[in-house]
Amino acid sequence: MEGCRFLPKLNNEYANKRNSTYKERLSSLQNMVLIMFEHDTVLIPRETSWFGYYADGTFSPVLPTQQTALYMEDWIGLKTLDDAGRVKYLSVPGKHLGISRDDMKKHVAPYLVDKLPANIDEPVSNSRGFSSAWDVGANKVEQTDDVPLLSPFRIELNE
C-alpha cells in the first residue's frame, strides 16, 4: 500500500494515529454485508471485498480476513462485529459491482427494509419518508433480470 494514503487511513493502519471513532461506529452496525464478486478484476485480490489481503511483502497466498492484522487487532471494529455474528460474507457470480437483480433481492434487500413486501418491486417507504434503496434502484434504471443491477457498464438512467 506504499503511496496510498486513502485506504490505510480508512483501515486505521497507522498505529500511532488510530481513530477510535472508526472502530466504535463500524462495530455499532446492526449488520455488515460484504459481497465478493467471483470474477472481480477491479479489486485485486478480490478477497479484499471481505478485508482479506496478501501477507506483508507477498502476492501469494491471500490471507483470509480472520488472519489479517486489521482483523486480529480489531483496528476498525470488524472482529467485534464478526464475533457478534453481524458480518455476512457473501460471494456472488459476476464482475465488480455486477450484482444481479435476484442476488440483490436475496442478499441486500433484506437488510435495507424492516419487512419486505410481498412484491418487492413496489415502492417501499421507511418511517422517515425515504424510499428504500431497492425502490430507487428498481425505478431509476432500465432493469431486466439478466443484467446486473449495479454494473456501471450496463445501467441506463431513465431521467
Short mmCIF file of C-alpha atoms in Angstrom, two decimals:
data_model
loop_
_atom_site.label_atom_id
_atom_site.label_comp_id
_atom_site.label_asym_id
_atom_site.label_seq_id
_atom_site.Cartn_x
_atom_site.Cartn_y
_atom_site.Cartn_z
CA MET A 1 0.00 0.00 0.00
CA GLU A 2 3.00 2.25 -0.41
CA GLY A 3 1.96 5.57 -1.86
CA CYS A 4 -1.68 5.01 -1.00
CA ARG A 5 -2.90 7.44 1.65
CA PHE A 6 -6.64 6.85 1.50
CA LEU A 7 -7.07 3.16 2.39
CA PRO A 8 -4.51 2.97 5.21
CA LYS A 9 -6.29 5.86 6.91
CA LEU A 10 -9.75 4.29 6.45
CA ASN A 11 -8.44 0.92 7.64
CA ASN A 12 -6.89 2.54 10.73
CA GLU A 13 -3.49 1.10 9.80
CA TYR A 14 -1.39 3.87 11.34
CA ALA A 15 -0.67 2.55 14.84
CA ASN A 16 0.20 5.98 16.23
CA LYS A 17 -2.87 7.62 14.65
CA ARG A 18 -5.66 5.10 15.24
CA ASN A 19 -9.08 6.73 15.28
CA SER A 20 -11.26 5.05 17.91
CA THR A 21 -14.36 6.57 16.30
CA TYR A 22 -13.90 4.31 13.24
CA LYS A 23 -13.99 1.22 15.45
CA GLU A 24 -16.91 2.48 17.54
CA ARG A 25 -19.06 3.32 14.54
CA LEU A 26 -18.36 0.21 12.50
CA SER A 27 -18.87 -2.12 15.44
CA SER A 28 -22.20 -0.44 16.20
CA LEU A 29 -23.73 -1.54 12.87
CA GLN A 30 -26.66 -3.93 13.08
CA ASN A 31 -25.25 -5.91 10.14
CA MET A 32 -22.46 -5.60 7.62
CA VAL A 33 -22.88 -7.43 4.32
CA LEU A 34 -19.59 -7.94 2.48
CA ILE A 35 -20.05 -9.12 -1.10
CA MET A 36 -17.20 -10.62 -3.12
CA PHE A 37 -17.71 -10.85 -6.88
CA GLU A 38 -16.25 -14.12 -8.17
CA HIS A 39 -14.86 -12.60 -11.38
CA ASP A 40 -13.78 -9.23 -9.97
CA THR A 41 -10.88 -7.66 -11.86
CA VAL A 42 -11.09 -4.25 -10.15
CA LEU A 43 -10.30 -5.37 -6.60
CA ILE A 44 -7.07 -7.35 -6.52
CA PRO A 45 -7.16 -9.71 -4.85
CA ARG A 46 -10.94 -9.99 -4.97
CA GLU A 47 -10.89 -11.13 -1.32
CA THR A 48 -10.25 -7.51 -0.31
CA SER A 49 -14.02 -7.11 -0.54
CA TRP A 50 -14.04 -9.25 2.64
CA PHE A 51 -10.95 -7.46 4.04
CA GLY A 52 -8.71 -10.39 3.08
CA TYR A 53 -5.31 -9.48 1.66
CA TYR A 54 -1.79 -10.69 0.97
CA ALA A 55 0.69 -11.23 3.77
CA ASP A 56 3.12 -8.30 4.05
CA GLY A 57 5.59 -8.21 1.17
CA THR A 58 3.97 -11.03 -0.83
CA PHE A 59 1.46 -11.55 -3.61
CA SER A 60 0.52 -15.05 -2.57
CA PRO A 61 -1.25 -16.53 -0.73
CA VAL A 62 -4.24 -14.36 0.11
CA LEU A 63 -4.81 -14.27 3.86
CA PRO A 64 -8.37 -14.88 5.00
CA THR A 65 -9.91 -11.91 6.76
CA GLN A 66 -9.53 -13.53 10.17
CA GLN A 67 -5.74 -13.85 9.70
CA THR A 68 -5.07 -10.18 8.89
CA ALA A 69 -3.72 -7.71 11.44
CA LEU A 70 -6.67 -5.41 10.69
CA TYR A 71 -9.00 -8.15 11.94
CA MET A 72 -6.94 -9.76 14.71
CA GLU A 73 -6.04 -6.40 16.30
CA ASP A 74 -9.56 -5.10 15.54
CA TRP A 75 -8.39 -1.79 14.06
CA ILE A 76 -11.82 -0.86 12.68
CA GLY A 77 -14.19 -2.99 14.77
CA LEU A 78 -14.61 -5.74 12.17
CA LYS A 79 -13.65 -8.50 14.61
CA THR A 80 -16.04 -7.13 17.24
CA LEU A 81 -18.84 -7.07 14.68
CA ASP A 82 -17.96 -10.54 13.37
CA ASP A 83 -17.72 -12.06 16.87
CA ALA A 84 -21.26 -10.79 17.46
CA GLY A 85 -22.44 -12.59 14.31
CA ARG A 86 -23.24 -9.37 12.46
CA VAL A 87 -20.91 -9.76 9.45
CA LYS A 88 -22.23 -11.62 6.42
CA TYR A 89 -19.59 -12.83 3.93
CA LEU A 90 -21.25 -13.44 0.56
CA SER A 91 -19.83 -14.50 -2.78
CA VAL A 92 -21.82 -13.91 -5.97
CA PRO A 93 -21.11 -14.55 -9.65
CA GLY A 94 -20.09 -11.68 -11.84
CA LYS A 95 -17.62 -8.86 -12.19
CA HIS A 96 -17.08 -5.89 -9.88
CA LEU A 97 -20.45 -4.49 -8.74
CA GLY A 98 -22.22 -6.70 -11.30
CA ILE A 99 -24.86 -7.95 -8.89
CA SER A 100 -27.95 -9.47 -10.48
CA ARG A 101 -31.47 -8.48 -9.57
CA ASP A 102 -32.06 -11.89 -7.97
CA ASP A 103 -28.89 -11.64 -5.87
CA MET A 104 -29.85 -8.10 -4.85
CA LYS A 105 -33.26 -9.33 -3.69
CA LYS A 106 -31.75 -12.31 -1.91
CA HIS A 107 -28.68 -10.78 -0.26
CA VAL A 108 -29.09 -7.00 0.01
CA ALA A 109 -32.76 -6.03 0.15
CA PRO A 110 -33.49 -7.87 3.42
CA TYR A 111 -31.05 -5.55 5.22
CA LEU A 112 -32.49 -2.34 3.76
CA VAL A 113 -36.07 -2.60 4.98
CA ASP A 114 -37.66 -3.71 8.23
CA LYS A 115 -40.11 -6.01 6.48
CA LEU A 116 -40.13 -6.89 2.80
CA PRO A 117 -43.42 -6.52 0.95
CA ALA A 118 -44.88 -9.50 -0.94
CA ASN A 119 -43.94 -7.79 -4.21
CA ILE A 120 -40.50 -6.25 -3.73
CA ASP A 121 -40.83 -4.26 -6.97
CA GLU A 122 -43.47 -2.00 -5.41
CA PRO A 123 -42.21 1.17 -3.69
CA VAL A 124 -41.37 0.80 -0.02
CA SER A 125 -41.01 3.77 2.33
CA ASN A 126 -39.48 3.85 5.76
CA SER A 127 -40.69 5.98 8.66
CA ARG A 128 -38.57 8.94 7.50
CA GLY A 129 -40.32 9.06 4.14
CA PHE A 130 -37.31 7.95 2.11
CA SER A 131 -37.66 5.23 -0.48
CA SER A 132 -35.73 2.03 0.07
CA ALA A 133 -32.52 1.55 -1.90
CA TRP A 134 -34.24 -1.25 -3.81
CA ASP A 135 -37.07 1.10 -4.82
CA VAL A 136 -34.59 3.69 -6.02
CA GLY A 137 -32.60 1.09 -7.94
CA ALA A 138 -35.61 -0.62 -9.48
CA ASN A 139 -37.32 2.58 -10.56
CA LYS A 140 -34.32 4.66 -11.68
CA VAL A 141 -32.81 2.15 -14.10
CA GLU A 142 -33.92 0.07 -17.05
CA GLN A 143 -33.62 -3.34 -15.47
CA THR A 144 -34.05 -6.89 -16.66
CA ASP A 145 -33.39 -9.95 -14.55
CA ASP A 146 -30.28 -10.93 -16.51
CA VAL A 147 -28.50 -7.56 -16.28
CA PRO A 148 -26.50 -6.81 -13.12
CA LEU A 149 -28.25 -4.11 -11.10
CA LEU A 150 -25.14 -2.21 -10.03
CA SER A 151 -22.98 -2.74 -13.11
CA PRO A 152 -21.52 0.66 -14.06
CA PHE A 153 -21.34 -0.51 -17.68
CA ARG A 154 -24.93 -1.62 -18.24
CA ILE A 155 -27.18 0.78 -16.37
CA GLU A 156 -29.06 3.42 -18.30
CA LEU A 157 -30.77 6.11 -16.24
CA ASN A 158 -34.40 6.92 -17.01
CA GLU A 159 -34.13 10.62 -16.37
#
